[in-house]
PDB file of C-alpha atoms in Angstrom:
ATOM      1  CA  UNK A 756     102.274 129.407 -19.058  1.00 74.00           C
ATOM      2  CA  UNK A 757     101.845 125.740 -20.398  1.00 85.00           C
ATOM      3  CA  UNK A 758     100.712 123.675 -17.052  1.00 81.00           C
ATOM      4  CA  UNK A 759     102.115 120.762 -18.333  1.00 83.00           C
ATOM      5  CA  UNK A 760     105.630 122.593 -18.074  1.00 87.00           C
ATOM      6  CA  UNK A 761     104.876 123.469 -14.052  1.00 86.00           C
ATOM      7  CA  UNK A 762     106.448 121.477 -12.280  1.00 84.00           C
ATOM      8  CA  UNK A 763     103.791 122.716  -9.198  1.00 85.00           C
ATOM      9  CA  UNK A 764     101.009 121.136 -11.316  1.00 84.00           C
ATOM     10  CA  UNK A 765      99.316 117.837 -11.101  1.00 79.00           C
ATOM     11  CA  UNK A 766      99.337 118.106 -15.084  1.00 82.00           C
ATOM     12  CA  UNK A 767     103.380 118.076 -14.919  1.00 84.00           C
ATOM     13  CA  UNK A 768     104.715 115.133 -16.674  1.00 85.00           C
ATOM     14  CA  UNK A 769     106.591 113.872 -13.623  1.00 84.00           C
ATOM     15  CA  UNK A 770     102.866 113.953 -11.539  1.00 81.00           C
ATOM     16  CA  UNK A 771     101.119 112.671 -13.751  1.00 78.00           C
ATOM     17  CA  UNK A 772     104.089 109.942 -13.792  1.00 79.00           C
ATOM     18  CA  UNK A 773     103.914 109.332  -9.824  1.00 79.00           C
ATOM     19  CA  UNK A 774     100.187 109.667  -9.260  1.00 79.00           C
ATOM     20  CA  UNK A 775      98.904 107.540 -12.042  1.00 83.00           C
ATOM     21  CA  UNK A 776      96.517 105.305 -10.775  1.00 84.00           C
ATOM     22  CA  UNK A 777      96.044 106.836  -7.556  1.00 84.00           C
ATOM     23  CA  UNK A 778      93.576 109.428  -5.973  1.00 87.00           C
ATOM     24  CA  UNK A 779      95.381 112.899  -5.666  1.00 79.00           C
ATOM     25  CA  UNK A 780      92.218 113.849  -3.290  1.00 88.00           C
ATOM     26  CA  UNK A 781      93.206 111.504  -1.010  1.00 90.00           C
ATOM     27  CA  UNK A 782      96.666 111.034  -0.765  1.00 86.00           C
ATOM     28  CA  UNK A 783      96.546 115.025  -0.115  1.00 87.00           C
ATOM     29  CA  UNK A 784      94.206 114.364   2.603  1.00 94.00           C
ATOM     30  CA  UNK A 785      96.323 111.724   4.535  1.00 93.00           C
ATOM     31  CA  UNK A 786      99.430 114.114   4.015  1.00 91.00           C
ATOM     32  CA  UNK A 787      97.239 117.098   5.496  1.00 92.00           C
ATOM     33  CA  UNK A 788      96.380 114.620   8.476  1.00 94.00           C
ATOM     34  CA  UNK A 789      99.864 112.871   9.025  1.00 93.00           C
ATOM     35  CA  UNK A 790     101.643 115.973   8.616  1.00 94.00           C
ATOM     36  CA  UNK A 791      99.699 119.387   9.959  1.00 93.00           C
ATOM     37  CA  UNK A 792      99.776 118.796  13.392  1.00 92.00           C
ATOM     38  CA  UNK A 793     103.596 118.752  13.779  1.00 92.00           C
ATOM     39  CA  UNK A 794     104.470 121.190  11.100  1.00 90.00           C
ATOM     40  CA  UNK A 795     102.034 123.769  13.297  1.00 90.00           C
ATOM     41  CA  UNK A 796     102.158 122.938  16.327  1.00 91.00           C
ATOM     42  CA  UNK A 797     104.878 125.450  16.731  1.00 89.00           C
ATOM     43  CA  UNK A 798     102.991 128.237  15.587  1.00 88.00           C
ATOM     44  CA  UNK A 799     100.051 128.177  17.769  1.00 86.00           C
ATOM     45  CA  UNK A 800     102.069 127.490  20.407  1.00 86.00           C
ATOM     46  CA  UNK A 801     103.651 130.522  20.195  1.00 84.00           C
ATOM     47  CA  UNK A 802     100.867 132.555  19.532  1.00 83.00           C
ATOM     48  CA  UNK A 803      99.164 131.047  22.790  1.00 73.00           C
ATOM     49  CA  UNK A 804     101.943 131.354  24.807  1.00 64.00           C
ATOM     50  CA  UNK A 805     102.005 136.009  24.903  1.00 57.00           C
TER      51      UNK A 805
END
């Protein structure tokens, strides 16, 4: 499969399109640290609570 025709992949015309001139590293990282606690939360909570 082409990556440039996955639309899952950073090489994706439309990524390439929104994250030109920015670091993919790090906007990843502040997504990953804004964003993990509340999406599993839930989860371990659950597991904890058996």
């Amino acid at each position: 499969m082409d990556m440039t025709q996955n639309e899952a992949c950073k090489l994706h015309q439309d990524w390439s399109f929104i994250l030109q001139e920015q670091d993919a590293q790090a906007l990843l990282q502040h997504a990953c640290d804004e964003f993990a606690y509340d999406l599993y939360h839930p989860v371990f909570q659950f597991q904890h609570s058996e």
